[in-house]
Short mmCIF file of C-alpha atoms in Angstrom, two decimals:
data_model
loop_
_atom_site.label_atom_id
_atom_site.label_comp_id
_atom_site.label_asym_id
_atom_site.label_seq_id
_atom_site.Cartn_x
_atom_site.Cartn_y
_atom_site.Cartn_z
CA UNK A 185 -245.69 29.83 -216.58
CA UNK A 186 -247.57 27.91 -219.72
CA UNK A 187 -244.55 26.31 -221.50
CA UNK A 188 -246.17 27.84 -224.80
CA UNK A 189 -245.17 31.05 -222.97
CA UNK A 190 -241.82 30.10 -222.68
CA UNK A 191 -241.41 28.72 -226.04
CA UNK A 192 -242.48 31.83 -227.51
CA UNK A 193 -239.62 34.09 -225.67
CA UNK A 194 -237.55 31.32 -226.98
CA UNK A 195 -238.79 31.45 -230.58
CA UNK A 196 -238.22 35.19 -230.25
CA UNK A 197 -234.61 35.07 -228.68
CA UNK A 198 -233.93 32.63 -231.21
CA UNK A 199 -234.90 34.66 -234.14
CA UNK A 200 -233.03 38.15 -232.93
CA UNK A 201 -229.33 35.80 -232.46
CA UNK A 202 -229.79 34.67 -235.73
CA UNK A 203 -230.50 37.88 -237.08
CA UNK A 204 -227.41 38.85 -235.24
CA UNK A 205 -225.16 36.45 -236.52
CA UNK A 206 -226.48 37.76 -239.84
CA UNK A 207 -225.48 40.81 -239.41
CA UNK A 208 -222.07 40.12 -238.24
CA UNK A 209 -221.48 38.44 -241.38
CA UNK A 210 -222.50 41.21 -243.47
CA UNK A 211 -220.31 43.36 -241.68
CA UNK A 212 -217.06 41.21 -241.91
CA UNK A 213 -217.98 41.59 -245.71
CA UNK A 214 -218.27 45.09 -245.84
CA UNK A 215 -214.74 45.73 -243.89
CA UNK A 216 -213.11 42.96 -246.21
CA UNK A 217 -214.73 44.59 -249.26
CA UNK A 218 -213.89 48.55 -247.96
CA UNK A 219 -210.11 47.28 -247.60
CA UNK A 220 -210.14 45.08 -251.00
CA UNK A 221 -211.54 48.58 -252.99
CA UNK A 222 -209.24 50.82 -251.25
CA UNK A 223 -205.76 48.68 -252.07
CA UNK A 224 -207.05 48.08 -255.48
CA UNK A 225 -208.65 51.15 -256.04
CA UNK A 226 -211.75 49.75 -257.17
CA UNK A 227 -214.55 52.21 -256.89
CA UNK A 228 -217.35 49.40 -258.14
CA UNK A 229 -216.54 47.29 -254.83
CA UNK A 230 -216.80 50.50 -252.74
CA UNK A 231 -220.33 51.78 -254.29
CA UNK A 232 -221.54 48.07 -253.20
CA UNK A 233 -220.27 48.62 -249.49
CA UNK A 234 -221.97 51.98 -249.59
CA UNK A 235 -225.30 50.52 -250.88
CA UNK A 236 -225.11 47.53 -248.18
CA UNK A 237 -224.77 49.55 -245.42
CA UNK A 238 -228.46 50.99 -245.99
CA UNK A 239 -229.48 46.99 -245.43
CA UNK A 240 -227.38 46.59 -242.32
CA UNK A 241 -228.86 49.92 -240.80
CA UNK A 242 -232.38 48.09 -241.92
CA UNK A 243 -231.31 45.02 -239.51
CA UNK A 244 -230.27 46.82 -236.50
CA UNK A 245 -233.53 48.78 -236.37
CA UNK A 246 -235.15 45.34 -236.94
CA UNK A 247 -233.64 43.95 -234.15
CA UNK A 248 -233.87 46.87 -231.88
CA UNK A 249 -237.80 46.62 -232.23
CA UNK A 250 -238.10 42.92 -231.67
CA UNK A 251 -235.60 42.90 -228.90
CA UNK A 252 -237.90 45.80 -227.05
CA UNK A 253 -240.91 44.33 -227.87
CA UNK A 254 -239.71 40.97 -226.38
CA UNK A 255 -238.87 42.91 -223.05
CA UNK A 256 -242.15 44.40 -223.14
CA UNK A 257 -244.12 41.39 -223.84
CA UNK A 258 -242.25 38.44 -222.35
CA UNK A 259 -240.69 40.84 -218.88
CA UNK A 260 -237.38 38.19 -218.98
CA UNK A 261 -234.91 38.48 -215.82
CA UNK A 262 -231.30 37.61 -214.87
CA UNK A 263 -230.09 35.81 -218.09
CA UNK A 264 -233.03 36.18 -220.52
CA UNK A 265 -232.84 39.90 -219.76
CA UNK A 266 -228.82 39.83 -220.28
CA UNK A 267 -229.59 38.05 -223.76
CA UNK A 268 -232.14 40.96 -225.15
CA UNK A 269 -229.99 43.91 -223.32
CA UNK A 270 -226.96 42.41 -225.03
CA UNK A 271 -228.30 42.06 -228.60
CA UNK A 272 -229.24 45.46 -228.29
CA UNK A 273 -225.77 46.68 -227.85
CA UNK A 274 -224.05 44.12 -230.28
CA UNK A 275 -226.46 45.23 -232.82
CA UNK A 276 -225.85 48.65 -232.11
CA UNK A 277 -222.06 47.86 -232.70
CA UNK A 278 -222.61 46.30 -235.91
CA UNK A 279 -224.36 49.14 -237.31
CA UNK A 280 -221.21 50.87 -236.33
CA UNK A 281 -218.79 48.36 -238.05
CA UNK A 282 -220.68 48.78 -241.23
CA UNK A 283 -220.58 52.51 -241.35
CA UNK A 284 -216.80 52.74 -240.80
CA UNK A 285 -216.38 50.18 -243.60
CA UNK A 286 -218.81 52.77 -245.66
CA UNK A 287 -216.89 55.42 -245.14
CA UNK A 288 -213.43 53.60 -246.04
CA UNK A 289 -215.47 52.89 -249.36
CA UNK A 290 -216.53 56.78 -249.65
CA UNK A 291 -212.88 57.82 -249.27
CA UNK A 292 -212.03 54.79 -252.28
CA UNK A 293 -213.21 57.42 -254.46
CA UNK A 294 -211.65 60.01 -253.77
CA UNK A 295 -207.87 58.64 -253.81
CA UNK A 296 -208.47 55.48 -256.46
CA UNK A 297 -206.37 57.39 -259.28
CA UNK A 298 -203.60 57.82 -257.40
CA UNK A 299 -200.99 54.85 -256.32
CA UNK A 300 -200.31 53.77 -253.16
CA UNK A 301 -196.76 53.21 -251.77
CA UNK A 302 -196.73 49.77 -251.38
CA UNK A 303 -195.38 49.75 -247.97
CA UNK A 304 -198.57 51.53 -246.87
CA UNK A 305 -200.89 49.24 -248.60
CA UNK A 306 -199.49 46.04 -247.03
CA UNK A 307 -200.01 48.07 -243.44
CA UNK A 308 -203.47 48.75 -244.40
CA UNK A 309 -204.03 45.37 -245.22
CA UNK A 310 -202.15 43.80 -242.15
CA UNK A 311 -204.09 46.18 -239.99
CA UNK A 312 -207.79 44.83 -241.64
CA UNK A 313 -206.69 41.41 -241.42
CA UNK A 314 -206.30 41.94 -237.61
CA UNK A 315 -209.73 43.16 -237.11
CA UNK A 316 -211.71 40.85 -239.77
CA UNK A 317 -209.70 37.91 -237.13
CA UNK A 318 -211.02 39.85 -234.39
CA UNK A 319 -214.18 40.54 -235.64
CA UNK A 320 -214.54 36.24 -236.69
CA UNK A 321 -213.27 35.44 -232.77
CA UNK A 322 -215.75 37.69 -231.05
CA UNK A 323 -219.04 36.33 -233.25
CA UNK A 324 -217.43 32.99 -232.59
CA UNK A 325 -217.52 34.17 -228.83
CA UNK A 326 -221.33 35.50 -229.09
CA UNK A 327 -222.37 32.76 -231.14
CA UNK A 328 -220.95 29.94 -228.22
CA UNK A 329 -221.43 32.26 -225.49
CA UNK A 330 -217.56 31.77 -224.44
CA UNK A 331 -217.07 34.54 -221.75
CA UNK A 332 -213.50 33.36 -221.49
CA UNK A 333 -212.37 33.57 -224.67
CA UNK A 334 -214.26 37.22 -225.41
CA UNK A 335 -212.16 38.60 -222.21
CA UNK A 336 -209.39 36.95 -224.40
CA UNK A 337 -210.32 39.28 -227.51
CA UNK A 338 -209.94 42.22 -225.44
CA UNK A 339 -206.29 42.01 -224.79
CA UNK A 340 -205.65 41.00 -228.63
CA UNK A 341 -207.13 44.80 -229.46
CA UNK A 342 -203.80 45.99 -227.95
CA UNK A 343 -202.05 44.65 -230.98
CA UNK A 344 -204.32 46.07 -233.58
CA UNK A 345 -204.10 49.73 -231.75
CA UNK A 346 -199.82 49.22 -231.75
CA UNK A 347 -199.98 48.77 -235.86
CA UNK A 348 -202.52 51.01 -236.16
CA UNK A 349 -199.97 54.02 -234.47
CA UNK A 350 -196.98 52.63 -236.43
CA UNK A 351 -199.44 53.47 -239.68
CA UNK A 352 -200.38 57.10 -237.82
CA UNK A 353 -196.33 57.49 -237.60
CA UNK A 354 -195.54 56.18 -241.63
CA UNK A 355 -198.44 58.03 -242.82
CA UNK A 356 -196.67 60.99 -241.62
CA UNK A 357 -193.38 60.78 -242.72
CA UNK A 358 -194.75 60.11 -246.15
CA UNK A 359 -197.13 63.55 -246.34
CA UNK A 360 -193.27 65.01 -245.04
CA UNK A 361 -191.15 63.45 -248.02
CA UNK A 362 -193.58 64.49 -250.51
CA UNK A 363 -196.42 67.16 -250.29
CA UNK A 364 -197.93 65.50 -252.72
CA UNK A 365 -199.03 62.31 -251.16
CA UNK A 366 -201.11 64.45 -248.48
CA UNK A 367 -204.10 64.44 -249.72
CA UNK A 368 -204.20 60.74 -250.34
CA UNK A 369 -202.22 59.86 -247.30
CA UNK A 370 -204.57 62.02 -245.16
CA UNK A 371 -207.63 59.77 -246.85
CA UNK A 372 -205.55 56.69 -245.84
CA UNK A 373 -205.31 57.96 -242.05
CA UNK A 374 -208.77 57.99 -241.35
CA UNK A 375 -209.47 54.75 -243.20
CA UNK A 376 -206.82 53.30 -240.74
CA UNK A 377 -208.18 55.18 -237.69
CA UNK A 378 -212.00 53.59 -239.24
CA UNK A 379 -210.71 50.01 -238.94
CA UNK A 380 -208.99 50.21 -235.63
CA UNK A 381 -212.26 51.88 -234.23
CA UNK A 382 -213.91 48.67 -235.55
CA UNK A 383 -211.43 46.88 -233.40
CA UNK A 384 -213.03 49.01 -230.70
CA UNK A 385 -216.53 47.70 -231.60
CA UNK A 386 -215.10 44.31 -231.95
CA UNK A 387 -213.82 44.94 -228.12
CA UNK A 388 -217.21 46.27 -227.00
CA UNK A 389 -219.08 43.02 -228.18
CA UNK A 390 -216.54 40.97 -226.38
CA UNK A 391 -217.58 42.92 -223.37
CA UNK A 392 -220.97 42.48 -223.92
CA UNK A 393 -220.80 38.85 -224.19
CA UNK A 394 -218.74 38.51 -221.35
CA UNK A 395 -221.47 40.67 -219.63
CA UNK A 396 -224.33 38.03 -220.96
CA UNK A 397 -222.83 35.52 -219.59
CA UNK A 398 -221.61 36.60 -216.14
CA UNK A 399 -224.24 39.47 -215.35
CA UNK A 400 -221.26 41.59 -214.71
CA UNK A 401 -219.48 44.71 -216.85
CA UNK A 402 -215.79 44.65 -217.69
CA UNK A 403 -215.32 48.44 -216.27
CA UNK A 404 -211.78 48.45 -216.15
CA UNK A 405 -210.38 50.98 -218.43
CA UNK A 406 -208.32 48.84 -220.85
CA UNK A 407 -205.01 50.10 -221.69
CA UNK A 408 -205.11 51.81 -225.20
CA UNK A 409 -202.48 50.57 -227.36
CA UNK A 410 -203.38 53.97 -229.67
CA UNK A 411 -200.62 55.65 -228.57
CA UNK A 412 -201.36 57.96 -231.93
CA UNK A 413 -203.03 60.72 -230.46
CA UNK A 414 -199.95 61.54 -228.41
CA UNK A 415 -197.26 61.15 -231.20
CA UNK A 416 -195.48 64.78 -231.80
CA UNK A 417 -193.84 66.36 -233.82
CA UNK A 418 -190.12 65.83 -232.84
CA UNK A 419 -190.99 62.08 -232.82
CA UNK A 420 -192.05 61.97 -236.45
CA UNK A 421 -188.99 64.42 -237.41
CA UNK A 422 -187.15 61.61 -235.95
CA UNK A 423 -188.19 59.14 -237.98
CA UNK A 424 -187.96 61.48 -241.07
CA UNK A 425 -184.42 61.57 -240.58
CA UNK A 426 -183.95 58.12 -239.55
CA UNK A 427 -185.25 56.82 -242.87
CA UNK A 428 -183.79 59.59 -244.72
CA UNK A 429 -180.54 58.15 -243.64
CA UNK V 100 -253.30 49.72 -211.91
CA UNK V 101 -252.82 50.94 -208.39
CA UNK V 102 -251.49 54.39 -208.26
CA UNK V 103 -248.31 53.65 -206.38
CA UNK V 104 -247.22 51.54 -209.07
CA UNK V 105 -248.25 54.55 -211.72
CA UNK V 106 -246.37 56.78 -209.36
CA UNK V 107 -243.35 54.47 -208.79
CA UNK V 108 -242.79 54.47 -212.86
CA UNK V 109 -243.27 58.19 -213.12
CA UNK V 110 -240.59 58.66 -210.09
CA UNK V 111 -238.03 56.13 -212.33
CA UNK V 112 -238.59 57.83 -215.31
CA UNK V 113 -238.26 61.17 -213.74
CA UNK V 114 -234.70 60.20 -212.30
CA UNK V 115 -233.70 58.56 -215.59
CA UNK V 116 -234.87 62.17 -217.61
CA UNK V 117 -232.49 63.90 -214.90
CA UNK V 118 -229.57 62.06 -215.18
CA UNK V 119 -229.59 62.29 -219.17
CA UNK V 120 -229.96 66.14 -218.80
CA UNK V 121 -227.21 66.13 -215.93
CA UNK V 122 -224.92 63.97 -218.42
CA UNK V 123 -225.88 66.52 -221.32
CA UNK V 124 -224.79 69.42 -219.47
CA UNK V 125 -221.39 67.39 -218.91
CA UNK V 126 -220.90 66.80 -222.17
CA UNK V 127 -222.01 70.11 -223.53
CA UNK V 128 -218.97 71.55 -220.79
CA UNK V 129 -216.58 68.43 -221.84
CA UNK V 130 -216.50 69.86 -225.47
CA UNK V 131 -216.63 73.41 -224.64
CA UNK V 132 -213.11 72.64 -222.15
CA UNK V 133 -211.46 70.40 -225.15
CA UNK V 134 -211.50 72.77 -227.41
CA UNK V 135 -210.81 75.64 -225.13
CA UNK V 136 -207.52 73.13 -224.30
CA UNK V 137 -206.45 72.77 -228.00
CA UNK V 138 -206.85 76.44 -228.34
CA UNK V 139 -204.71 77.30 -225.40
CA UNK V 140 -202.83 74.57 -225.51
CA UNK V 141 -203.69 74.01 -221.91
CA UNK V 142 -202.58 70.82 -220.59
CA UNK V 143 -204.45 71.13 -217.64
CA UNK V 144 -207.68 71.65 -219.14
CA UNK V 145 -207.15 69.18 -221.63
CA UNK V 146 -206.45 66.52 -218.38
CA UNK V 147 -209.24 67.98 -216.94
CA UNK V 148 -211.55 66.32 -219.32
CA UNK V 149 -209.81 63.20 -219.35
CA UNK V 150 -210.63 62.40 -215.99
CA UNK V 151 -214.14 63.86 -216.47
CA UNK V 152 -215.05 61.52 -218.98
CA UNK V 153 -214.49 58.30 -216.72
CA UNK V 154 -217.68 60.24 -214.77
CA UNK V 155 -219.75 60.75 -217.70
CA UNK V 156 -219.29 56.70 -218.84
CA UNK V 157 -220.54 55.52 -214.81
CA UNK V 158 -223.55 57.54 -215.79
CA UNK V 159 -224.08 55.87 -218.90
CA UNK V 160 -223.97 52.47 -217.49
CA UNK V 161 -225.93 53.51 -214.44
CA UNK V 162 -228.40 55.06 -216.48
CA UNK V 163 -229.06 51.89 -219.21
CA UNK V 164 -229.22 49.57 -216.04
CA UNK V 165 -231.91 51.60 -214.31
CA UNK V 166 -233.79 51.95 -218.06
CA UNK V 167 -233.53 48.20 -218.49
CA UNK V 168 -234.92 47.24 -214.81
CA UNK V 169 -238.07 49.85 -215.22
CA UNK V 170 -238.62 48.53 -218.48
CA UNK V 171 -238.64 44.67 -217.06
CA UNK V 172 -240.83 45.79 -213.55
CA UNK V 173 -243.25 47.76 -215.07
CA UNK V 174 -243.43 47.22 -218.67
CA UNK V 175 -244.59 50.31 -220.32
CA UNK V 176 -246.05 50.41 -223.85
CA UNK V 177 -246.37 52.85 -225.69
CA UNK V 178 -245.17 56.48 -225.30
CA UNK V 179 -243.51 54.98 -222.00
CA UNK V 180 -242.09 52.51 -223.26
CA UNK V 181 -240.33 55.35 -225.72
CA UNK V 182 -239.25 57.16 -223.26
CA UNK V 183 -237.51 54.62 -221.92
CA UNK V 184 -236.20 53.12 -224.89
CA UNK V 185 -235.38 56.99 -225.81
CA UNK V 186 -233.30 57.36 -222.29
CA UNK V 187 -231.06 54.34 -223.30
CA UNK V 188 -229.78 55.68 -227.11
CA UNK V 189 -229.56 59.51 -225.85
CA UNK V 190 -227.00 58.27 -222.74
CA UNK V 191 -225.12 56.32 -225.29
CA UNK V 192 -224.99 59.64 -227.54
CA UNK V 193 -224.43 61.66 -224.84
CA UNK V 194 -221.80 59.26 -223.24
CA UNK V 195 -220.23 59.46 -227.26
CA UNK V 196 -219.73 62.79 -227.59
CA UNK V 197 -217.31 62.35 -223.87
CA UNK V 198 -215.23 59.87 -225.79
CA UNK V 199 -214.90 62.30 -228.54
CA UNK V 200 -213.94 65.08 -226.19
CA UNK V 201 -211.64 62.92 -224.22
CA UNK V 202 -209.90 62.16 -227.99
CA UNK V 203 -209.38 66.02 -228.57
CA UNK V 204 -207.68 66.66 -225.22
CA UNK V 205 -205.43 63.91 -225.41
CA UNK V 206 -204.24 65.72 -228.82
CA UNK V 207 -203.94 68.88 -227.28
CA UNK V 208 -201.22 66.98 -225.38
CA UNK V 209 -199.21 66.34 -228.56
CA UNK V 210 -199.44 69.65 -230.54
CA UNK V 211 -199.52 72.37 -227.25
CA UNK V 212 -196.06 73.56 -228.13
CA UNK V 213 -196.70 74.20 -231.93
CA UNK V 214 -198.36 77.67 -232.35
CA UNK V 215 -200.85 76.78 -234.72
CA UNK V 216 -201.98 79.39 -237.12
CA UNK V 217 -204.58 81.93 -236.22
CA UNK V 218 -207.05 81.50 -239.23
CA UNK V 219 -206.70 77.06 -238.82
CA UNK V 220 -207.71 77.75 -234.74
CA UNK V 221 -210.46 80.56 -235.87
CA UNK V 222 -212.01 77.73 -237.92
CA UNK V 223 -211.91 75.10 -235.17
CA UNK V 224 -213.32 77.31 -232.64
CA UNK V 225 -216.42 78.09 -235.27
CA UNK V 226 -216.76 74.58 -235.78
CA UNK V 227 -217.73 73.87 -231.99
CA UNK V 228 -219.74 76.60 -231.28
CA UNK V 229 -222.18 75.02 -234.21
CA UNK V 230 -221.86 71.68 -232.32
CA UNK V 231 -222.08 73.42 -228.52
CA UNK V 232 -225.18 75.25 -230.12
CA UNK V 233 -226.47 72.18 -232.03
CA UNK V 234 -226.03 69.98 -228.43
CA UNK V 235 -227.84 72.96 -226.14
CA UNK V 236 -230.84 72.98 -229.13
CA UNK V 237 -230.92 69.60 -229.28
CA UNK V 238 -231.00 69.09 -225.13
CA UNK V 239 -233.75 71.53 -224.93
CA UNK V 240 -235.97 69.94 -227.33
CA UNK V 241 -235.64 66.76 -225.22
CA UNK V 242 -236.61 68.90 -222.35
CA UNK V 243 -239.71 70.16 -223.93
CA UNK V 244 -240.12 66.53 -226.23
CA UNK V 245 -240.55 69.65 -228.68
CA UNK V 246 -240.27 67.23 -232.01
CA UNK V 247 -240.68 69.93 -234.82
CA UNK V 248 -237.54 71.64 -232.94
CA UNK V 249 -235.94 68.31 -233.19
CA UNK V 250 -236.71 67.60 -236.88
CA UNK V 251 -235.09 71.54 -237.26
CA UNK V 252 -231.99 70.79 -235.73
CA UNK V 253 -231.29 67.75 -237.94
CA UNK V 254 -231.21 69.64 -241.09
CA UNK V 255 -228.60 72.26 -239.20
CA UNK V 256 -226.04 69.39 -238.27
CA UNK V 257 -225.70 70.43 -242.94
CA UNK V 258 -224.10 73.43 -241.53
CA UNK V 259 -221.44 71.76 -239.16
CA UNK V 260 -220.55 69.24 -241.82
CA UNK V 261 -219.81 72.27 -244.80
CA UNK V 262 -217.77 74.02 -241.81
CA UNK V 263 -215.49 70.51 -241.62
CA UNK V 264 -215.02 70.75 -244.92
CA UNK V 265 -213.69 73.37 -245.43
CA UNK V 266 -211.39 73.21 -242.47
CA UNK V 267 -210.55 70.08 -243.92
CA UNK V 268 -209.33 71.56 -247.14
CA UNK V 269 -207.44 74.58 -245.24
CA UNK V 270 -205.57 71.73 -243.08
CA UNK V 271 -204.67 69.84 -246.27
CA UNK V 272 -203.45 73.48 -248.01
CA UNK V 273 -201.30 74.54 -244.89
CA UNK V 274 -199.62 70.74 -244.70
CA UNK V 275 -198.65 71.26 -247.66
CA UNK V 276 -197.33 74.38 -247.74
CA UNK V 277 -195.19 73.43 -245.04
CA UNK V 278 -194.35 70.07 -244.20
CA UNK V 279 -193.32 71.25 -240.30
CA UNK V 280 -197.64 71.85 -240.03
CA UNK V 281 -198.41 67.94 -240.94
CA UNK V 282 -198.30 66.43 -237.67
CA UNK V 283 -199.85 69.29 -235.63
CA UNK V 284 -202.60 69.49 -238.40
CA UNK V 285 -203.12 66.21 -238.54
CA UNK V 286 -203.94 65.98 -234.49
CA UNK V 287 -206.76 69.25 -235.72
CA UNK V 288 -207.90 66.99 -238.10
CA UNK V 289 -208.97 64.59 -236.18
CA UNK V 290 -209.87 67.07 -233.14
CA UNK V 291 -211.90 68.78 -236.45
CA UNK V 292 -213.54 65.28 -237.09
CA UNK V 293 -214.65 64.53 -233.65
CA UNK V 294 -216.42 68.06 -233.44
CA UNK V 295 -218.46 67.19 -237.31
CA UNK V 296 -219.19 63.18 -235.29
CA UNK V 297 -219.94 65.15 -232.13
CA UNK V 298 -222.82 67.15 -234.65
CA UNK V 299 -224.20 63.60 -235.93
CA UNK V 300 -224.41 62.35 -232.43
CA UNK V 301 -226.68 65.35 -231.40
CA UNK V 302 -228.62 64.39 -234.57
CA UNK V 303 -228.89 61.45 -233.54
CA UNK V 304 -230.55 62.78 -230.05
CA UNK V 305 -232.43 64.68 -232.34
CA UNK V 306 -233.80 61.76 -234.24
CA UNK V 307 -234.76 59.94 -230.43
CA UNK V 308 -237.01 62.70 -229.77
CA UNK V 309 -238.73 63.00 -232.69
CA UNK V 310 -239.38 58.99 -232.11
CA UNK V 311 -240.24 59.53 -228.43
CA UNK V 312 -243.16 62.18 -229.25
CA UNK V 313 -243.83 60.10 -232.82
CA UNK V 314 -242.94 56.44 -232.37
CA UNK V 315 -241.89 57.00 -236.08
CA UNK V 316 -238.73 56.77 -236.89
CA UNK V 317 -237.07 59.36 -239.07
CA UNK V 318 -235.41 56.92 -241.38
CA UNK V 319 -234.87 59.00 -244.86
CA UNK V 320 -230.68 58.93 -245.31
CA UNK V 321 -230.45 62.75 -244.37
CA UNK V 322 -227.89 64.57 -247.35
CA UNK V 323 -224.43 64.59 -245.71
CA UNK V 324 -222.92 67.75 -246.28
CA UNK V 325 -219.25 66.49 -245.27
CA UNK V 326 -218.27 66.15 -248.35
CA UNK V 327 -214.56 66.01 -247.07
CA UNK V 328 -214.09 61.67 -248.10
CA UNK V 329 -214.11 62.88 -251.47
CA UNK V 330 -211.77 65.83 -251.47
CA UNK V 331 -209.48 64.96 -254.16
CA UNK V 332 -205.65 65.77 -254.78
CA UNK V 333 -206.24 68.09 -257.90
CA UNK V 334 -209.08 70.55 -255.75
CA UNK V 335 -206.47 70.61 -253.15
CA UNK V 336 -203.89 71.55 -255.40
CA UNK V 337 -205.77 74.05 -256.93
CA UNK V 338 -206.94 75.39 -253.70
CA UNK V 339 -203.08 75.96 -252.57
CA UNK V 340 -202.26 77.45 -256.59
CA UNK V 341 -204.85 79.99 -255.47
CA UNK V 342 -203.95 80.81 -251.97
CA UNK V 343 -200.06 81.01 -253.13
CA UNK V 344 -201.25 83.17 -256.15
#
């Protein structure tokens, strides 16, 4: 193969992991900015996330061209192949990132007039902490091509679905003490759920890198640490009672 | 090009086409037997389609390796090339909207004791028959690579969105009228939620054929009707004022 050859697919590889680094950035910013607008209720910061999300969706189409193209043109196997397949999907998850962090911002202005028990807020806060860390270790991961420490990031979404359930169970008991924090509480449930499905994403590119460099998939069904979906309604009277105590 | 090649790309093709329709029909029964199991509170359905899901993600990843080896041996351009590329982002839809059912029947396992009121349940059921319509639409006009069909079925996913709102208001009402409804109808509102994401996946499907037939993508931002992030604490309020009136 003419090394020019080579260098091109290079040039071209090149180009789509920089554009993908870019794009993680952007969405780190837009889940730090969603968060930052919802806790202080600023709806200025949350029509910015909403606008940046229309350049993020932009990128991944960007990328999703090139990287077909480069199939197309250039035919790589075995690694090269893994590369292109895998910025696919990572771009793919980005996109995803982004529009949870959009729709934390939509829900900004719905519930900005009304305070926040401060409990809540620090949850909320803890919780996107987590996942911006998560989010930082698995770029880090792409970025080095560290299979070892993306099966590391796997695990560590455990600990983001166990806070993320304790929220689920505090966000209840406060809608039960006092109807009226439903409507805001209910606004702050699904920004919660939003940011520990970008833990999920986060997870999924750690797979995929881990899949880059190994040629293999991590199929094993990880244990979800969302234990939400099964919490009932004794459980939360429980806890009702125990704090009413 | 030699015929048997032509012929061995038509056969892959063929094969990948079937297996997306075979995974649409799964999905298409996956959400039908969730919601039937939050209905019915049936346990056993709602396991059912646990372990059916774990199914419908092997095809997924069978179906993007096969995509992604035709696409390096034979490298279409083109139309083929779409179909292709099309065959990877419908599997992930279609392997989406499994997830999303799986979510719903592991909440059936947390509210199946609470009678849930007939109206709420009504409203649910209405809301997936859009999306089981929307997904059987949508399937067919891959079928036929019928893109004005397509383009048709993206502005009805409007519908299923102004049907989640309004659930979404009724759930908010009934929590607080009672506080004993909040957890049950919070576990609807997500079920509620997954049905309206379940809609913008089969958009999305929508959107890949229009590109298959096209190679345009159809990138306007398409008018959300879920309005339900900004459903504030005073139309709530009013909305209860008025039902209690």
């Amino acid at each position: 193969m003419a090394s020019h050859i080579v260098s091109s697919y290079e040039d071209e590889l090149k180009y789509i992991v920089r554009r993908i680094s870019e794009m993680g950035g952007q969405a780190e910013r837009m889940l730090q900015q969603s968060v930052t607008a919802l806790v202080k209720g600023d709806a200025s910061i949350a029509q910015s996330v909403i606008a940046d999300d229309v350049i993020l969706d932009a990128s991944q189409r960007e990328v999703d061209e090139k990287a077909i193209m480069t199939i197309g043109k250039r035919q790589p196997i075995a690694l090269d192949l893994r590369e292109i397949v895998g910025a696919i999907r990572i771009s793919n998850d980005l996109e995803r990132i982004g529009d949870l962090a959009k729709n934390i911002s939509k829900r900004v202005l719905a519930v900005h007039r009304h305070p926040q028990p401060g409990q809540l807020v620090r949850g909320i806060e803890h919780l996107s902490e987590l996942a911006i860390d998560q989010l930082k270790d698995v770029l880090d991961a792409y970025a080095t091509r560290d299979h070892e420490r993306a099966a590391a990031i796997r695990e560590s979404d455990e600990q983001i679905d166990a806070v993320y359930t304790s929220i689920f169970r505090e966000l209840l008991t406060y809608m039960m003490e006092d109807p009226r924090n439903i409507t805001s509480c209910t606004h702050l449930l699904f920004s919660a759920k939003n940011i520990e499905r970008i833990g999920d994403h986060a997870t999924n590119i750690a797979e995929t890198v881990f899949y880059i460099r190994t040629g293999q998939e991590m199929v094993t069904e990880r244990s979800k640490g969302d234990r939400s979906a099964s919490v009932t309604q004794k459980s939360v009277e429980q806890a009702v009672e125990a704090a009413s105590e």
